[in-house]
Tab-separated table of C-alpha atoms in Angstrom:
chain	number	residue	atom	x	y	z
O	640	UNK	CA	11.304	2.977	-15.058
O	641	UNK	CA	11.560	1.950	-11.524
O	642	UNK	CA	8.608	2.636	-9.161
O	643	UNK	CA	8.774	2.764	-5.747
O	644	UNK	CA	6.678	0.336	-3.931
O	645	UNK	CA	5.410	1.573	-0.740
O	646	UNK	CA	4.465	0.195	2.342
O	647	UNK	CA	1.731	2.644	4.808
O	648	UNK	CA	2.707	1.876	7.919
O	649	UNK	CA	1.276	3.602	11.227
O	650	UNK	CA	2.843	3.148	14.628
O	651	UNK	CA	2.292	-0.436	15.585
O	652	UNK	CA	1.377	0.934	19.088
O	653	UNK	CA	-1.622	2.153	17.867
O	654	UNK	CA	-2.767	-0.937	15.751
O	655	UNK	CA	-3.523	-1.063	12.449
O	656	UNK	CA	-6.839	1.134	11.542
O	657	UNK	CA	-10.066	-0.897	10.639
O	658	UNK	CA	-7.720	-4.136	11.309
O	659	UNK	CA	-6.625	-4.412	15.071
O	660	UNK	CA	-6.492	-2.339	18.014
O	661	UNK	CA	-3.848	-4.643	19.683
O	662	UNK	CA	-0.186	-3.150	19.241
O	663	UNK	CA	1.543	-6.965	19.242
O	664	UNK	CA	-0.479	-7.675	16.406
O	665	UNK	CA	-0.004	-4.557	14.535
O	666	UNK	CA	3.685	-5.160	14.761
O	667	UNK	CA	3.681	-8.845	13.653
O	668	UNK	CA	1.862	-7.483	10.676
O	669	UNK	CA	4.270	-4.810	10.056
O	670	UNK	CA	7.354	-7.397	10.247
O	671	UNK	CA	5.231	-9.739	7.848
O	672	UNK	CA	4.337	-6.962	5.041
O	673	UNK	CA	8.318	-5.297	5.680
O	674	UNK	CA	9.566	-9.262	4.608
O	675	UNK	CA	6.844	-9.128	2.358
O	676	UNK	CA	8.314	-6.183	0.572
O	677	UNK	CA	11.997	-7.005	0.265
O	678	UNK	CA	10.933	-9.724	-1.872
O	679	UNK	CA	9.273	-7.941	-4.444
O	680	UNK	CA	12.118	-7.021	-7.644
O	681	UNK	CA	12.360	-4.077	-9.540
O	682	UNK	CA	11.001	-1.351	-7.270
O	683	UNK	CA	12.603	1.235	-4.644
O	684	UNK	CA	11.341	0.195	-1.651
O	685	UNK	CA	9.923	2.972	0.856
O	686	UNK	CA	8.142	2.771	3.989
O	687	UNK	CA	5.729	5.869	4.824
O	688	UNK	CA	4.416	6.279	8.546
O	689	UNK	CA	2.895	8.364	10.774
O	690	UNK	CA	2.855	9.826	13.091
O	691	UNK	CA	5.979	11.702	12.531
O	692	UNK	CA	7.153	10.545	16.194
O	693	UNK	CA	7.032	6.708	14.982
O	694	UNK	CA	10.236	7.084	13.141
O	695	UNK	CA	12.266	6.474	16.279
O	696	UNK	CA	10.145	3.212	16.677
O	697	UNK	CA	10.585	1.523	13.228
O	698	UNK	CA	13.984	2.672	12.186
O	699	UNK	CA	15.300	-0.657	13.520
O	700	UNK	CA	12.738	-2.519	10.953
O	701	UNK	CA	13.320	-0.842	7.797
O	702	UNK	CA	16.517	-2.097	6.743
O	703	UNK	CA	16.825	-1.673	3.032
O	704	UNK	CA	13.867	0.732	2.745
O	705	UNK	CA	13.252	4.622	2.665
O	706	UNK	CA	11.772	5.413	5.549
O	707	UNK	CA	9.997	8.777	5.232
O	708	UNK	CA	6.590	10.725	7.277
O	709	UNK	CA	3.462	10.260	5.529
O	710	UNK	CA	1.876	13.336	4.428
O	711	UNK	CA	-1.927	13.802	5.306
O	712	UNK	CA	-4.323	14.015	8.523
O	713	UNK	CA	-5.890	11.198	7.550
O	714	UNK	CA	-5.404	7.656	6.545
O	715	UNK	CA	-7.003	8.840	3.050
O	716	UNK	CA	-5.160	11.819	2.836
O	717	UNK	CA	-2.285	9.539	3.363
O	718	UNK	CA	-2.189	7.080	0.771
O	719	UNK	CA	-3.414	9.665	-1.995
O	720	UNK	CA	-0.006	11.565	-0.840
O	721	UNK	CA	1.976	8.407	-1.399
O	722	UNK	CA	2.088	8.789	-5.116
O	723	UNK	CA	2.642	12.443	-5.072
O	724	UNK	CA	5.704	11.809	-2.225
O	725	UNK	CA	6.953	8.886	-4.466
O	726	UNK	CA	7.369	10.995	-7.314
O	727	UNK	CA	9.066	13.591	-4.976
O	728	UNK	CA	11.326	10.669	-3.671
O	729	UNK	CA	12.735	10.734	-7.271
O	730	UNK	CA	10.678	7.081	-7.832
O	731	UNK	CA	8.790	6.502	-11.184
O	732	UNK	CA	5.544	5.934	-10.233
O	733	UNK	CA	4.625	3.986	-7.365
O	734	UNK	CA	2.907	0.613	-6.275
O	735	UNK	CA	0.627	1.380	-2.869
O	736	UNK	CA	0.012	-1.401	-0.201
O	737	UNK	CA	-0.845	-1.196	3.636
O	738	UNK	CA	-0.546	-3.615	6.563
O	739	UNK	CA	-3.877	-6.113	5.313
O	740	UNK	CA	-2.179	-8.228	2.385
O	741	UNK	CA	0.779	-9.543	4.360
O	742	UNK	CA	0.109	-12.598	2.285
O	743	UNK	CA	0.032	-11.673	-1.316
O	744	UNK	CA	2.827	-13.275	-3.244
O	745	UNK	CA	5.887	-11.044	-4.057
O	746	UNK	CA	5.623	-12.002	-7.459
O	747	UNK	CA	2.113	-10.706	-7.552
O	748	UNK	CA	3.776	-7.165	-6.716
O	749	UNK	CA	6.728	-7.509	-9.031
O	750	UNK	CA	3.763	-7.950	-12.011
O	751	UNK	CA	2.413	-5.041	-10.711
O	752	UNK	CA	5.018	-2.578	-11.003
O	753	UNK	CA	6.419	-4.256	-14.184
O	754	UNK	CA	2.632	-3.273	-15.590
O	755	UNK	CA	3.255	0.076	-14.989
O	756	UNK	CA	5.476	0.039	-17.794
O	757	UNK	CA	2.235	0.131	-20.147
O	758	UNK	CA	-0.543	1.170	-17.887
O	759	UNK	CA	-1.199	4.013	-16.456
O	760	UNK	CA	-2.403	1.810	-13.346
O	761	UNK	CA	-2.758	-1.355	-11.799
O	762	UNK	CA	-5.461	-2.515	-9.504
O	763	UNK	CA	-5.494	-5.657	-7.523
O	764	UNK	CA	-8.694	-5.529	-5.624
O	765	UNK	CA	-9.317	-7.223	-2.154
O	766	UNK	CA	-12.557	-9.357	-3.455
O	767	UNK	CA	-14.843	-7.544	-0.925
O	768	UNK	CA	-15.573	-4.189	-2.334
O	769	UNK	CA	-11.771	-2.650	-1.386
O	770	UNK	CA	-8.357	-2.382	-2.955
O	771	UNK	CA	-5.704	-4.880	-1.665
O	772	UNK	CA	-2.934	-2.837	-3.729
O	773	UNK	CA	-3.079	0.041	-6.319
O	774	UNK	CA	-0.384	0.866	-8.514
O	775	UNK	CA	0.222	4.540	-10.277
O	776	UNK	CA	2.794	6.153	-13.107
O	777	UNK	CA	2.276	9.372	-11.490
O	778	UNK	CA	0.157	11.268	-9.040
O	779	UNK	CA	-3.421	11.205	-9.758
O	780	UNK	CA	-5.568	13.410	-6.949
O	781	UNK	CA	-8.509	13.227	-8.390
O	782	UNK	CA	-9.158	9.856	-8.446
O	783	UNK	CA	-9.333	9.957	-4.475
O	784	UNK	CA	-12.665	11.144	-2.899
O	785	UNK	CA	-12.331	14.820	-1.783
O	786	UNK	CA	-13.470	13.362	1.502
O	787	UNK	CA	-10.039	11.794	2.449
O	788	UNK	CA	-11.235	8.395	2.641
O	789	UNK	CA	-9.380	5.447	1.310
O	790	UNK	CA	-11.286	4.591	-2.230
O	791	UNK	CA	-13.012	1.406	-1.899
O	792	UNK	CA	-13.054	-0.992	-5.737
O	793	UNK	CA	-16.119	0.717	-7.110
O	794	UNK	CA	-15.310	4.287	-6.382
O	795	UNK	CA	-11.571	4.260	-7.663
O	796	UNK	CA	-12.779	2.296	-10.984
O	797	UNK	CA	-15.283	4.975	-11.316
O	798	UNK	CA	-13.446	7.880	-10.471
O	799	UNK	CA	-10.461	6.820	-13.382
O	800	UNK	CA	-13.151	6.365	-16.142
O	801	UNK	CA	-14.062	9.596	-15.129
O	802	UNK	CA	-11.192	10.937	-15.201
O	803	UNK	CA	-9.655	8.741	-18.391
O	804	UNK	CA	-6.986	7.247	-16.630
O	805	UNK	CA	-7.014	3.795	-17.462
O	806	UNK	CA	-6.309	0.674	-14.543
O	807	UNK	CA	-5.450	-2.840	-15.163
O	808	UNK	CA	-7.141	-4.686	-13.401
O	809	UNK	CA	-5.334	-8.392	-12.548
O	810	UNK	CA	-7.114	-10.319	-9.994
O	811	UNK	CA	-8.331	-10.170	-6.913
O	812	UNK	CA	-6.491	-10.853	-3.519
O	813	UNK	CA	-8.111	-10.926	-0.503
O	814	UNK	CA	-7.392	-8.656	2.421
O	815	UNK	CA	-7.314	-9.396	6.269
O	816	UNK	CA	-10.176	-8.556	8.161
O	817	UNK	CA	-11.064	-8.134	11.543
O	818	UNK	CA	-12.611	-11.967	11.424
O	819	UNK	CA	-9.830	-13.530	9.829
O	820	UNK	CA	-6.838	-12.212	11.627
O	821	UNK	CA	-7.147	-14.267	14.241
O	822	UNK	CA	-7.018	-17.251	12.121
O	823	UNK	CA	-4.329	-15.857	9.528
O	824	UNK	CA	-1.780	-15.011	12.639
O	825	UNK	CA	-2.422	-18.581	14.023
O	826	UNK	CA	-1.455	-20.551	10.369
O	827	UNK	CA	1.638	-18.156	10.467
O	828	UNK	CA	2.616	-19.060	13.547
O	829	UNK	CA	1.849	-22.658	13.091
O	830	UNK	CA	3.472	-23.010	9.930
């Protein structure tokens, strides 16, 4: 089995959504979660954006990944599509993370996608209510809320009881925020 681990990238020019309005940053995180990814064994490595018109833009970055449109209007829409588009990719399931865990240890993501082997899922929640990376065999729609909104920790957990599809849960890393970028970008750049 080798799933496809998949970075959500939107164009750095516009930030990164809930995260950063400033372009700079957005593409210092990009570069950060792109190195981030190349370290991480076993998996095909793919990089959805959007907009379509930010392909000219990060072609130059994605050495040594796929990089292919995201489908969806919505940032949602978009990572519930990633594990329908990795399957179509020709990827055995698929291991989901965006531009906010830039510092979560490549091993951490290797165990992930290893557990995939056995689990239907794997769930490495962000320690504040959200998902810092989410990990699928296969495309599983209805465990996304019909509104197109990214699931936060409770609602995805409930959704696959719901549904039976069982997550493994391994635990929590935390996820930028808005009040800790700032601080994150200058220990980077300091150390």
């Amino acid at each position: 089995m080798r799933p496809a681990l998949i970075v959500l990238a939107e164009d750095p020019a516009g930030g990164v959504p809930g995260l950063t309005d400033d372009a700079r940053v957005a593409d210092t995180l990009l570069a950060r979660t792109l190195t981030l990814a190349r370290a991480v064994g076993g998996v095909g490595r793919v990089l959805l954006f959007s907009p379509p018109e930010a392909e000219a833009t990060l072609t130059s970055r994605s050495l040594g990944f796929r990089l292919w449109p995201a489908e969806g209007d919505t940032l949602g829409a978009r990572y519930a599509n990633a594990f329908r588009q990795s399957g179509e990719l020709g990827y055995e399931g698929a291991v989901v993370i965006g531009l906010g865990v830039p510092t979560i240890p490549p091993q951490r993501l290797t165990e992930a996608a290893a557990l995939l082997e056995e689990h239907q899922g794997v769930l490495i929640p962000d320690g504040a209510g959200g998902v810092a990376v989410l990990g699928l065999q296969g495309a599983e729609p209805t465990l996304f809320p019909p509104t197109g909104g990214v699931p936060d920790h409770d609602t995805l957990c409930t959704r696959a009881r719901q549904q039976r599809v069982r997550l493994h849960e391994l635990p929590a890393h935390p996820a930028l925020t808005p009040l800790d970028l700032d601080d994150h970008l200058g220990v980077a750049a300091a150390g």
